[in-house]
PDB file of C-alpha atoms and ligand atoms in Angstrom:
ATOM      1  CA  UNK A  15       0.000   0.000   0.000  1.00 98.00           C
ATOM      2  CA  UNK A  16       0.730   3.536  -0.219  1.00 98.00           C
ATOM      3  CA  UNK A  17       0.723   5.948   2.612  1.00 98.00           C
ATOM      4  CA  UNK A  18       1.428   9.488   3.101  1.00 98.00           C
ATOM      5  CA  UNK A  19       1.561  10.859   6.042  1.00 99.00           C
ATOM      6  CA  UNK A  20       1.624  14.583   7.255  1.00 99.00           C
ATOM      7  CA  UNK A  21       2.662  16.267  10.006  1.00 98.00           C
ATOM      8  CA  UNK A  22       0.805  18.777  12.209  1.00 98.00           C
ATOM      9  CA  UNK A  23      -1.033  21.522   9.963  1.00 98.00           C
ATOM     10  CA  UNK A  24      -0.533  24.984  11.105  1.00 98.00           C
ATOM     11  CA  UNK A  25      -2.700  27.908  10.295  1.00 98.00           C
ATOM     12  CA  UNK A  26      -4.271  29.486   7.193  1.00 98.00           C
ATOM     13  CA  UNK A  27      -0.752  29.029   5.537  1.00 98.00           C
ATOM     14  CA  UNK A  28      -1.017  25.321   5.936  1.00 98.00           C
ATOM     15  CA  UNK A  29      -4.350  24.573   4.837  1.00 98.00           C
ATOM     16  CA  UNK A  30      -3.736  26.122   1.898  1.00 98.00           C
ATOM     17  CA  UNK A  31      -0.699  23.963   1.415  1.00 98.00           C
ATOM     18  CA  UNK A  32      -3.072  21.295   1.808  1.00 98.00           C
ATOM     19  CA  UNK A  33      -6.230  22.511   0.105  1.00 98.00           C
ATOM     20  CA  UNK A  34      -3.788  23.389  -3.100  1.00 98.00           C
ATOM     21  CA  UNK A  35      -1.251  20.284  -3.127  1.00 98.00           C
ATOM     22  CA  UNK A  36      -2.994  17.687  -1.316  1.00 98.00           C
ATOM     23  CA  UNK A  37      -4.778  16.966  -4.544  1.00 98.00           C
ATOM     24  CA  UNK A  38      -1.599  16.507  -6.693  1.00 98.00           C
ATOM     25  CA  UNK A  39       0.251  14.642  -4.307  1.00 98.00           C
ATOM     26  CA  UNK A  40      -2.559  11.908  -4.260  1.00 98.00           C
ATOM     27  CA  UNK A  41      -2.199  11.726  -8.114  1.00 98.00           C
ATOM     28  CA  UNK A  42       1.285  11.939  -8.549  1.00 98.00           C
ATOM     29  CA  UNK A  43       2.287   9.314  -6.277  1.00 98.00           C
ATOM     30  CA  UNK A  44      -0.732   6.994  -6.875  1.00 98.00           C
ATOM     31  CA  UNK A  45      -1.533   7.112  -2.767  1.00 98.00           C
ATOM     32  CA  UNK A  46      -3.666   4.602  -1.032  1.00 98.00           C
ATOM     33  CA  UNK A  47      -3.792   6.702   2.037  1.00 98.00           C
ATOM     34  CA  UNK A  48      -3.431   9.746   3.711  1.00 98.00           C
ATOM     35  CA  UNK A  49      -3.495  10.864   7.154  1.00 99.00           C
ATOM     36  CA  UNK A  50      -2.915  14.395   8.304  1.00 98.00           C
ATOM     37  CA  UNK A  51      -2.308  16.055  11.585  1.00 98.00           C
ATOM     38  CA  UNK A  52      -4.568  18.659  12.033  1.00 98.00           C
ATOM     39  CA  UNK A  53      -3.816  19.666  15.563  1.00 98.00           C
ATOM     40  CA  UNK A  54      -3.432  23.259  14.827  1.00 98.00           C
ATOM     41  CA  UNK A  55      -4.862  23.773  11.605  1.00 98.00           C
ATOM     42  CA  UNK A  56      -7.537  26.458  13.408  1.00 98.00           C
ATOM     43  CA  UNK A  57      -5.377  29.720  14.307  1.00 97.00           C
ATOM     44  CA  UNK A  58      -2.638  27.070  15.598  1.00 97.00           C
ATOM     45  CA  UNK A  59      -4.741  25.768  17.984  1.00 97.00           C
ATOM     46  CA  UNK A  60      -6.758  23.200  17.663  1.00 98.00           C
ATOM     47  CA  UNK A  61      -8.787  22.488  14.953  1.00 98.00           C
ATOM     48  CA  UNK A  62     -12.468  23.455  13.936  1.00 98.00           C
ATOM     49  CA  UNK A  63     -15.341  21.580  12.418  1.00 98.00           C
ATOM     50  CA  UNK A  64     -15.301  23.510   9.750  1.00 98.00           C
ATOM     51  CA  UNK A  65     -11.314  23.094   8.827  1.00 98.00           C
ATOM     52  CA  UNK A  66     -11.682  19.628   9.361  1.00 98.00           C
ATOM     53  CA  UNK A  67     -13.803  18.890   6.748  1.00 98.00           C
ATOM     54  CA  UNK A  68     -11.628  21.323   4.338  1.00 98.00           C
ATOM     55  CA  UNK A  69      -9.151  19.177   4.811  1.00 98.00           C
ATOM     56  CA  UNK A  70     -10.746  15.278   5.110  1.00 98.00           C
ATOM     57  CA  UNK A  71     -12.376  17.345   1.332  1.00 98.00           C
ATOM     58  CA  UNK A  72      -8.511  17.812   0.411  1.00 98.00           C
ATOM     59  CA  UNK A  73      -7.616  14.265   0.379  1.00 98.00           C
ATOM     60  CA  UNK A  74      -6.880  12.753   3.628  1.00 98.00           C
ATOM     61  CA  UNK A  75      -8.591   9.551   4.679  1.00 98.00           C
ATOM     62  CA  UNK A  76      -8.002  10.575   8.438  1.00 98.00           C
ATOM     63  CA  UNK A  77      -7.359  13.286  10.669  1.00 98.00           C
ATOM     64  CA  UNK A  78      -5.311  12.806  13.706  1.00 98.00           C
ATOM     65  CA  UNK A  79      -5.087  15.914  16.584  1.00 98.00           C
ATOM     66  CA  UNK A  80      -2.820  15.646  19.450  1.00 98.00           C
ATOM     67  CA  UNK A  81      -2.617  17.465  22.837  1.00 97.00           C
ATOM     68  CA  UNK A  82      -4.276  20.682  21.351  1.00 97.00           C
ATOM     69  CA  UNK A  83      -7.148  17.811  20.207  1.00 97.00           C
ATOM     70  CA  UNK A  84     -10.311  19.516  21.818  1.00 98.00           C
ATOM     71  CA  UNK A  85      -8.705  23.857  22.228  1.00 97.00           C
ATOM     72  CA  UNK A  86     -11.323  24.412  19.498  1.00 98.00           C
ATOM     73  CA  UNK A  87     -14.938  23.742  21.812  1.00 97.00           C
ATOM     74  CA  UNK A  88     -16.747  22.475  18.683  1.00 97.00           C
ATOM     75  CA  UNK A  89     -14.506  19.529  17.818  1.00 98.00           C
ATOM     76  CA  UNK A  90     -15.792  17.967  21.391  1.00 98.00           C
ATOM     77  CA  UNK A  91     -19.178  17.259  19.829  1.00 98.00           C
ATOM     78  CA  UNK A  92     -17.702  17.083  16.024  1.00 98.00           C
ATOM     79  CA  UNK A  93     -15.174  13.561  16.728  1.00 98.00           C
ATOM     80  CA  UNK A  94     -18.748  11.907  18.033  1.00 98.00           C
ATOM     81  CA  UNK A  95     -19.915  12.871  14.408  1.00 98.00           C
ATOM     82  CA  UNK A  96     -16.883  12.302  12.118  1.00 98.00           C
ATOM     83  CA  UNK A  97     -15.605   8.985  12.282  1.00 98.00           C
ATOM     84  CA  UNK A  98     -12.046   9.605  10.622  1.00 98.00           C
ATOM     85  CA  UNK A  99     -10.724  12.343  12.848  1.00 98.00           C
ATOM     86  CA  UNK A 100      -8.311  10.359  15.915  1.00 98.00           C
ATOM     87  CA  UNK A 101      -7.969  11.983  18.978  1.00 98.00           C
ATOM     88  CA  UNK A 102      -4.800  10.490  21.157  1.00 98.00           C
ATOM     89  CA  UNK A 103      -5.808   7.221  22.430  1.00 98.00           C
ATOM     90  CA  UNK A 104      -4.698   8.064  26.219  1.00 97.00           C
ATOM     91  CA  UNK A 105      -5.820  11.560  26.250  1.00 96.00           C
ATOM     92  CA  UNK A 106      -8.470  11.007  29.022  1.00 91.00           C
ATOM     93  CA  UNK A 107     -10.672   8.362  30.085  1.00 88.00           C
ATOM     94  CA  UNK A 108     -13.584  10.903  29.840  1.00 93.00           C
ATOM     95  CA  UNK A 109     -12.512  12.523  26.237  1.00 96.00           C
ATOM     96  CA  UNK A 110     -15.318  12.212  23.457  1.00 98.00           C
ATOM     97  CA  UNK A 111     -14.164  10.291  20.321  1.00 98.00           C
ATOM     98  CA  UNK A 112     -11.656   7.472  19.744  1.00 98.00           C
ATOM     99  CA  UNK A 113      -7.757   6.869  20.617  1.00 98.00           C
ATOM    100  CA  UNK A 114      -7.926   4.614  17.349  1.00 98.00           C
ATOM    101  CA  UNK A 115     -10.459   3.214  14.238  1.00 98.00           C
ATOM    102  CA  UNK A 116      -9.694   0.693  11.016  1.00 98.00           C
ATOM    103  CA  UNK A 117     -10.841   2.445   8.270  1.00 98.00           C
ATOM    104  CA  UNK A 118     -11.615   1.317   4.385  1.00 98.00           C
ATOM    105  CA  UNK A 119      -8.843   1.323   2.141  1.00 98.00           C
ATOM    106  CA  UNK A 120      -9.100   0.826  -2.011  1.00 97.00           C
ATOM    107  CA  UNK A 121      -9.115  -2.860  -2.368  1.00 97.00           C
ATOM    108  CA  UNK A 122     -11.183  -4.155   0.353  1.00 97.00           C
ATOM    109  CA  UNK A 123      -8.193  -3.628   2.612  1.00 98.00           C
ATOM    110  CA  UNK A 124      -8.355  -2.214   6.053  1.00 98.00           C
ATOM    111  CA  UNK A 125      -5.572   0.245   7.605  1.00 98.00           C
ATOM    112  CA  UNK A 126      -5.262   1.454  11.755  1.00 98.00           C
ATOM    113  CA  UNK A 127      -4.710   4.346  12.619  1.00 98.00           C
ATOM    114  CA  UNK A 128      -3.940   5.525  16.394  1.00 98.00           C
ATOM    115  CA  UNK A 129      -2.437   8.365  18.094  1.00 98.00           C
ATOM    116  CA  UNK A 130      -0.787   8.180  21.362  1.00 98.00           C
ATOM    117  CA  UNK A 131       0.211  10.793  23.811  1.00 98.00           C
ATOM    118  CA  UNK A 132       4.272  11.147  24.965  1.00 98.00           C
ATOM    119  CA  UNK A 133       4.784  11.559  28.618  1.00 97.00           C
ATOM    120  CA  UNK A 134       8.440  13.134  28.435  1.00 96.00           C
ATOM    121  CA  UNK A 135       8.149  16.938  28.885  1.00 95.00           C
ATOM    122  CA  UNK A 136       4.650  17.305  28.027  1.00 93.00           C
ATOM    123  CA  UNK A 137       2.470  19.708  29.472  1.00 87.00           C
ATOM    124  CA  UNK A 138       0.088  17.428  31.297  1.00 88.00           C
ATOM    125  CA  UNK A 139       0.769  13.332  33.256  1.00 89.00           C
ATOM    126  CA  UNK A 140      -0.782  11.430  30.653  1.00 93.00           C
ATOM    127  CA  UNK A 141      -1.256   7.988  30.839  1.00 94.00           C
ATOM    128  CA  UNK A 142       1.206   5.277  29.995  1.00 97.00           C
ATOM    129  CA  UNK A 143       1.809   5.190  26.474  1.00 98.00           C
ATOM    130  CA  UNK A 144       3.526   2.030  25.994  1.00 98.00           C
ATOM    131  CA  UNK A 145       0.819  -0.363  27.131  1.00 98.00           C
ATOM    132  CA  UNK A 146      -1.724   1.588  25.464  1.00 97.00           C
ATOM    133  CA  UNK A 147      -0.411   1.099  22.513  1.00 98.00           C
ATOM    134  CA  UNK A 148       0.622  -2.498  23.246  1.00 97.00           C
ATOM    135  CA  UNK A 149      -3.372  -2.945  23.762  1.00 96.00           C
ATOM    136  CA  UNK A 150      -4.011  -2.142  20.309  1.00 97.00           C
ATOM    137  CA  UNK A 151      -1.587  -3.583  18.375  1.00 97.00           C
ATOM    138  CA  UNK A 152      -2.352  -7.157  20.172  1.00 95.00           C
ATOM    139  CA  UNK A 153      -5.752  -7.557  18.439  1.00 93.00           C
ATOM    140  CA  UNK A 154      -4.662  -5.065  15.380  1.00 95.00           C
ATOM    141  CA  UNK A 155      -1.097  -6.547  14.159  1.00 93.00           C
ATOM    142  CA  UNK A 156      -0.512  -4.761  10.484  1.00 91.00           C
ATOM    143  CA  UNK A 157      -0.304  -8.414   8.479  1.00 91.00           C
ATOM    144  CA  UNK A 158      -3.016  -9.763   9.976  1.00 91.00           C
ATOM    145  CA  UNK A 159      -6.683  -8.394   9.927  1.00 91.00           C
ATOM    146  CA  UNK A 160      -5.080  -4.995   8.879  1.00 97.00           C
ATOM    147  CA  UNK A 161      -3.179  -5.321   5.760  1.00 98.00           C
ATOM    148  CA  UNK A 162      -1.834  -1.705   7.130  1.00 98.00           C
ATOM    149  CA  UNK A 163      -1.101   0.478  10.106  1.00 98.00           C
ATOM    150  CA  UNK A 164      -0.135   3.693  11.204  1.00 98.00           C
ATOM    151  CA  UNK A 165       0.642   5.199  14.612  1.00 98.00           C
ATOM    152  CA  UNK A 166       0.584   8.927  15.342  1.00 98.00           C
ATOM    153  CA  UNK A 167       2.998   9.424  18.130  1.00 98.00           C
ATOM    154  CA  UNK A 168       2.761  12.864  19.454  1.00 98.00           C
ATOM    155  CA  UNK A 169       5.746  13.860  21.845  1.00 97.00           C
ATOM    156  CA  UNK A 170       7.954  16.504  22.632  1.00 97.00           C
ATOM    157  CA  UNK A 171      11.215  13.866  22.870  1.00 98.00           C
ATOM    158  CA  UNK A 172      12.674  12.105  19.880  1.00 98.00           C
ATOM    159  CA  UNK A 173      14.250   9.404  22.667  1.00 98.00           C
ATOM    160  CA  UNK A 174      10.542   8.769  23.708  1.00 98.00           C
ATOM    161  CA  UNK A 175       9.516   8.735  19.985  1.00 98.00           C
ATOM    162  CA  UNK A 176      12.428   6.282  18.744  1.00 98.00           C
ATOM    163  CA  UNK A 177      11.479   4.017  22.264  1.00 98.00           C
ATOM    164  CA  UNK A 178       7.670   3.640  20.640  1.00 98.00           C
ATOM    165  CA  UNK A 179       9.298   2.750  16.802  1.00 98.00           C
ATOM    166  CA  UNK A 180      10.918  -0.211  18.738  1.00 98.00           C
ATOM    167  CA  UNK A 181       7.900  -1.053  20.834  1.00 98.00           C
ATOM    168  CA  UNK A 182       5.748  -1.404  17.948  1.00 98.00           C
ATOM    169  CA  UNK A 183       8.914  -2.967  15.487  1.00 98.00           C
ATOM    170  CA  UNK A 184       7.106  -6.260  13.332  1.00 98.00           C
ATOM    171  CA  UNK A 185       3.378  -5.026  14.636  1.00 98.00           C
ATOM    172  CA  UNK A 186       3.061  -1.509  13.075  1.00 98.00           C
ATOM    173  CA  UNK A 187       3.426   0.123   9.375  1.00 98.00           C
ATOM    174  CA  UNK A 188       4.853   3.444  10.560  1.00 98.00           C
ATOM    175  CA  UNK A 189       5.258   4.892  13.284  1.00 98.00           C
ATOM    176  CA  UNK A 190       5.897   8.417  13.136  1.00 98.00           C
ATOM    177  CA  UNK A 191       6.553  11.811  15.531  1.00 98.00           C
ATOM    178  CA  UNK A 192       4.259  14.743  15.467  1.00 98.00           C
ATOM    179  CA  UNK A 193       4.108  17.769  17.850  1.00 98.00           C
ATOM    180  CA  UNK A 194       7.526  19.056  17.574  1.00 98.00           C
ATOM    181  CA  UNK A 195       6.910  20.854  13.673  1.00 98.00           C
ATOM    182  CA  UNK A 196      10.324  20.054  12.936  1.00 98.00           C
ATOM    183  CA  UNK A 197      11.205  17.209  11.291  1.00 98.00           C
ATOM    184  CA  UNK A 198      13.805  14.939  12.083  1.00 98.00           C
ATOM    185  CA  UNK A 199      16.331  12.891   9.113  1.00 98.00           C
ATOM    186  CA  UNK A 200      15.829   9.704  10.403  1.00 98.00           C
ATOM    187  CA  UNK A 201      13.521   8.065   8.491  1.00 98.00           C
ATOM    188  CA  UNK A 202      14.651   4.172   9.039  1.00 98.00           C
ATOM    189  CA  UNK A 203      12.696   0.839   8.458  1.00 98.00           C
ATOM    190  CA  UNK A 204      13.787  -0.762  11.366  1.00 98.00           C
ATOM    191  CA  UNK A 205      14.823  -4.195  11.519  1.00 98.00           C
ATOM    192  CA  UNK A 206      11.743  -5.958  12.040  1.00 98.00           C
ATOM    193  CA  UNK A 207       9.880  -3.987   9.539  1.00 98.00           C
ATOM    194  CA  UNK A 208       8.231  -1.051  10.726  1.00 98.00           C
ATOM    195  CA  UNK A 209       8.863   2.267   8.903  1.00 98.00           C
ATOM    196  CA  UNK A 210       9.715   5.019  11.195  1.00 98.00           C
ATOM    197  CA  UNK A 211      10.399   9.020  11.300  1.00 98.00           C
ATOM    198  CA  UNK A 212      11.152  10.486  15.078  1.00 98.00           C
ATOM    199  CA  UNK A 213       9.079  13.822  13.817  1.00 98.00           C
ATOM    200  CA  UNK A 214       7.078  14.317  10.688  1.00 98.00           C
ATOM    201  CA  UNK A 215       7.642  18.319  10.866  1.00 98.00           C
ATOM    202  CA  UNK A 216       4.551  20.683   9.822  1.00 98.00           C
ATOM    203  CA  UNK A 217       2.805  21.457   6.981  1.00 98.00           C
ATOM    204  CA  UNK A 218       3.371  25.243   7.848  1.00 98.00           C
ATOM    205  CA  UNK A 219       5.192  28.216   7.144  1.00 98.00           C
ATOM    206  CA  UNK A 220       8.436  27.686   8.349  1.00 98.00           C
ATOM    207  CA  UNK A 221      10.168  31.278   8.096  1.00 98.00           C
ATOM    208  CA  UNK A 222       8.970  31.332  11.597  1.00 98.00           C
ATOM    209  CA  UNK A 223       9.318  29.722  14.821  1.00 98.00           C
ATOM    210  CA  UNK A 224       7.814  26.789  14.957  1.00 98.00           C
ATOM    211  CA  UNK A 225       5.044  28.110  12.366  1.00 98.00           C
ATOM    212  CA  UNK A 226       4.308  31.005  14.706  1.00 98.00           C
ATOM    213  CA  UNK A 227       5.085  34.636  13.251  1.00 98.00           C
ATOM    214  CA  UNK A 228       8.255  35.330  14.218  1.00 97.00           C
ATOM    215  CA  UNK A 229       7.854  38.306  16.758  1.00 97.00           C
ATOM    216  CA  UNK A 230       6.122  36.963  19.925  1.00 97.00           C
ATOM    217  CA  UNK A 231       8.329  34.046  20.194  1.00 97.00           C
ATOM    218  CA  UNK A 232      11.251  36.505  19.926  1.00 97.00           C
ATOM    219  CA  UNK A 233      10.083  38.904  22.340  1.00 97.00           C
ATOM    220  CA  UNK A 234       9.358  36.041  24.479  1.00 97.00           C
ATOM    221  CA  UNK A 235      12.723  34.691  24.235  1.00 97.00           C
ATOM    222  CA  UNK A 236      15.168  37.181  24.475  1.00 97.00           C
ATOM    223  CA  UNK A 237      13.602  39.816  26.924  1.00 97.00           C
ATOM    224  CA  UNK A 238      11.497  37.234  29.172  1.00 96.00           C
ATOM    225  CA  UNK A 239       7.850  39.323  28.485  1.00 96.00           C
ATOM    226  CA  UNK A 240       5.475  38.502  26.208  1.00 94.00           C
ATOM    227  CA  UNK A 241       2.944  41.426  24.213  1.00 94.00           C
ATOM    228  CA  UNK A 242       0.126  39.424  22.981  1.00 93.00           C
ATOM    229  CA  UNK A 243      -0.795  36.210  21.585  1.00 94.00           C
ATOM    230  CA  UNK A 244       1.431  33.518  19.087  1.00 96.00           C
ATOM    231  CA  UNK A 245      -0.393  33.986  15.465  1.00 97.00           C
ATOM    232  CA  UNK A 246       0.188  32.047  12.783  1.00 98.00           C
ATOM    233  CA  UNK A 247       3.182  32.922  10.363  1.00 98.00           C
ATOM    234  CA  UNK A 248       1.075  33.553   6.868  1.00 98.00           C
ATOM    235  CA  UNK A 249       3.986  32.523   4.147  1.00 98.00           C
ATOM    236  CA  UNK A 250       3.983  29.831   1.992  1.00 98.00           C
ATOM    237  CA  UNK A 251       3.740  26.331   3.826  1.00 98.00           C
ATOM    238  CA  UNK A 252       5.827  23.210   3.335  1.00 98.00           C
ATOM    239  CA  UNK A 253       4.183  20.153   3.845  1.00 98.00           C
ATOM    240  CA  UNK A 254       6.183  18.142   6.050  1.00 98.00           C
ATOM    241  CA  UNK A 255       5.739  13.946   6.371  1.00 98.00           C
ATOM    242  CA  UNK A 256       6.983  10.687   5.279  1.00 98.00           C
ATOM    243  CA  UNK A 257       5.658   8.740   2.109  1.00 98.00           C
ATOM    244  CA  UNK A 258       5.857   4.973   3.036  1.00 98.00           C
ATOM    245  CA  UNK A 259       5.369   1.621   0.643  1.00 98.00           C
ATOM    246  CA  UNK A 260       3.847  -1.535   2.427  1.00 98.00           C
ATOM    247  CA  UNK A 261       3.609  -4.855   1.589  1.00 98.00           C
ATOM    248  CA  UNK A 262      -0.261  -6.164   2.541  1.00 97.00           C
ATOM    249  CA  UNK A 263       0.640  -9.642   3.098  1.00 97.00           C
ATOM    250  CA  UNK A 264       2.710  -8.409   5.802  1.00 98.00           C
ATOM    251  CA  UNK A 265       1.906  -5.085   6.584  1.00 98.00           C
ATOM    252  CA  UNK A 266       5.635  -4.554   6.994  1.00 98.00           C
ATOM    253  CA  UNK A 267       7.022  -1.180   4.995  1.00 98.00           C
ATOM    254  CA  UNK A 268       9.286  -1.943   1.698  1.00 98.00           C
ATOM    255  CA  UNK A 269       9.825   1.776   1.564  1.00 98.00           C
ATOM    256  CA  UNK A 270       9.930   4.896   2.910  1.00 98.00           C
ATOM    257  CA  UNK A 271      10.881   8.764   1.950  1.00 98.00           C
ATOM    258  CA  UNK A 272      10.677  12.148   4.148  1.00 98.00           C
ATOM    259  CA  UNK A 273       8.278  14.150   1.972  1.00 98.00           C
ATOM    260  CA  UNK A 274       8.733  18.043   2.031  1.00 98.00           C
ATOM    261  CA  UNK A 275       7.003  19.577  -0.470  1.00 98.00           C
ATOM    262  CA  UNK A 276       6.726  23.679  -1.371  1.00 98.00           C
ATOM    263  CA  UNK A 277       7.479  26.741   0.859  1.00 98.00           C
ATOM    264  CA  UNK A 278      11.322  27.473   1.821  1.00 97.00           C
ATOM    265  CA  UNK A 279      12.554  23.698   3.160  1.00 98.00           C
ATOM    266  CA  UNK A 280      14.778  21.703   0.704  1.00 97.00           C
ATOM    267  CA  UNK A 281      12.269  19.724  -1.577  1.00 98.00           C
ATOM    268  CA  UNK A 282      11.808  15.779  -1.022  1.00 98.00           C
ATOM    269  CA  UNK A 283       9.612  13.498  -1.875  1.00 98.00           C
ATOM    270  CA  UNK A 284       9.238   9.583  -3.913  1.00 98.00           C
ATOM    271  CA  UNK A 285       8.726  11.069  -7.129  1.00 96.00           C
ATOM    272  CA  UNK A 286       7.801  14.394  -9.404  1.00 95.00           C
ATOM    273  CA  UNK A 287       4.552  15.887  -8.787  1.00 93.00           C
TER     274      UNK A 287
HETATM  275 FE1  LIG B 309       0.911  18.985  20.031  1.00 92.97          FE
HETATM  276 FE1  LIG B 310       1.372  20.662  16.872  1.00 92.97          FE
END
């Protein structure tokens, strides 16, 4: 099969990206499926109904969200409506929607996808993610009644996101790092077959800091005070993810390539668009 996955949209300046190149990307490279982070698609935080259905109408199969999951109030009643948008499986016990959901592929074939909270310098003690993930991928091995999978792990620390590639190594497609909006190089089918990448990066603008406009964080930084709130940088976005080939008898990867497509970032990607 053939995934794409992208990495946490930010902003006006990514959906755009999306809205525009989503499309192409899908054709060009022949995809199977696509999930996208949308975790701070709305304003950079969180993401509305209404920008979640721009972008499931842009070409991905699935949204996933992340800690910033439910910062937009209407999304709390929206996941009980929408089916393919995945809010982290060990968010709360009390959250509305689902940690994780098989979903239709071309074919007849069925793909997972999950998201999973990091503990490691995140803002708030979620639950373990290690045996919640281990939960899932008991009954939902990629190989078996999944011909695919693909786990969303959303963390601040590339040791805790490398730790989860390994946990899930021979029971996952991919596992790959959101959160951080910068990706990492490391983009590795480890030896038991899953295909991983520490940090998928953002689909945003990234003359900025972390797809923020440049002068809050700044101000922030070097003098300690801040002047109002962090707003979207509005230049052209990259999208930022990993493009991965699987084989369905297995549901091991054969492939994979860091995808970074338009805006300022050094262009990458499996083939021409
Ligand atoms: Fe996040
Ligand atoms: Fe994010």
């Amino acid at each position: 099969m053939k995934l794409l996955f992208l990495g946490d949209v930010v902003g006006r300046s990514g959906r755009t990206a999306i809205q525009e190149t989503l499309p192409r990307l899908r054709e060009a490279w022949k995809l199977d499926f696509v999930v996208v982070n949308g975790e701070n698609a709305t304003n950079g935080a969180g993401l509305s109904a209404e920008h979640a259905k721009l972008i499931l109408a842009a070409g991905a199969d699935v949204i996933t969200l992340g800690d910033h999951a439910f910062d937009q109030k209407d999304m709390m009643s929206f996941i009980e409506q929408e089916n393919r948008i995945i809010r982290p499986i060990n968010y709360a016990r009390s959250a509305p929607g689902k940690g994780y959901r098989i979903f239709d592929a071309p074919g007849g074939r069925k793909v997972l996808v999950a998201q999973v909270l990091g503990q490691v310098f995140m803002s708030r003690p979620y639950d373990d993610p290690f045996s919640a993930i281990e939960t899932v991928l008991k009954t939902h091995r990629a190989g078996g009644l999944v011909q695919a999978s693909i786990i969303d792990v959303h963390c601040e620390a590339t040791s805790e996101k490398m730790a989860m590639g390994h946990w899930c190594d021979g029971k996952a497609s991919l596992v790959v790092g959101t959160h951080t909006h910068v990706a990492t190089a490391d983009a590795q089918i480890l030896p038991g077959g899953t295909a991983h990448l520490s940090d998928a990066g953002m689909c945003g603008d990234y003359n900025s800091v972390i797809g923020m406009d440049k002068a809050e964080p700044l101000r922030r930084f070097v003098t300690g005070m801040s002047k109002g709130r962090f707003q979207p940088a509005k230049g052209e976005a990259t999208l930022s993810g990993v493009y991965v080939e699987t084989d369905d008898r297995t549901g091991m990867a054969t492939r994979i390539e860091m995808v970074r497509q338009g805006g300022t970032l050094q262009q990458s990607g499996p083939g021409p668009v």
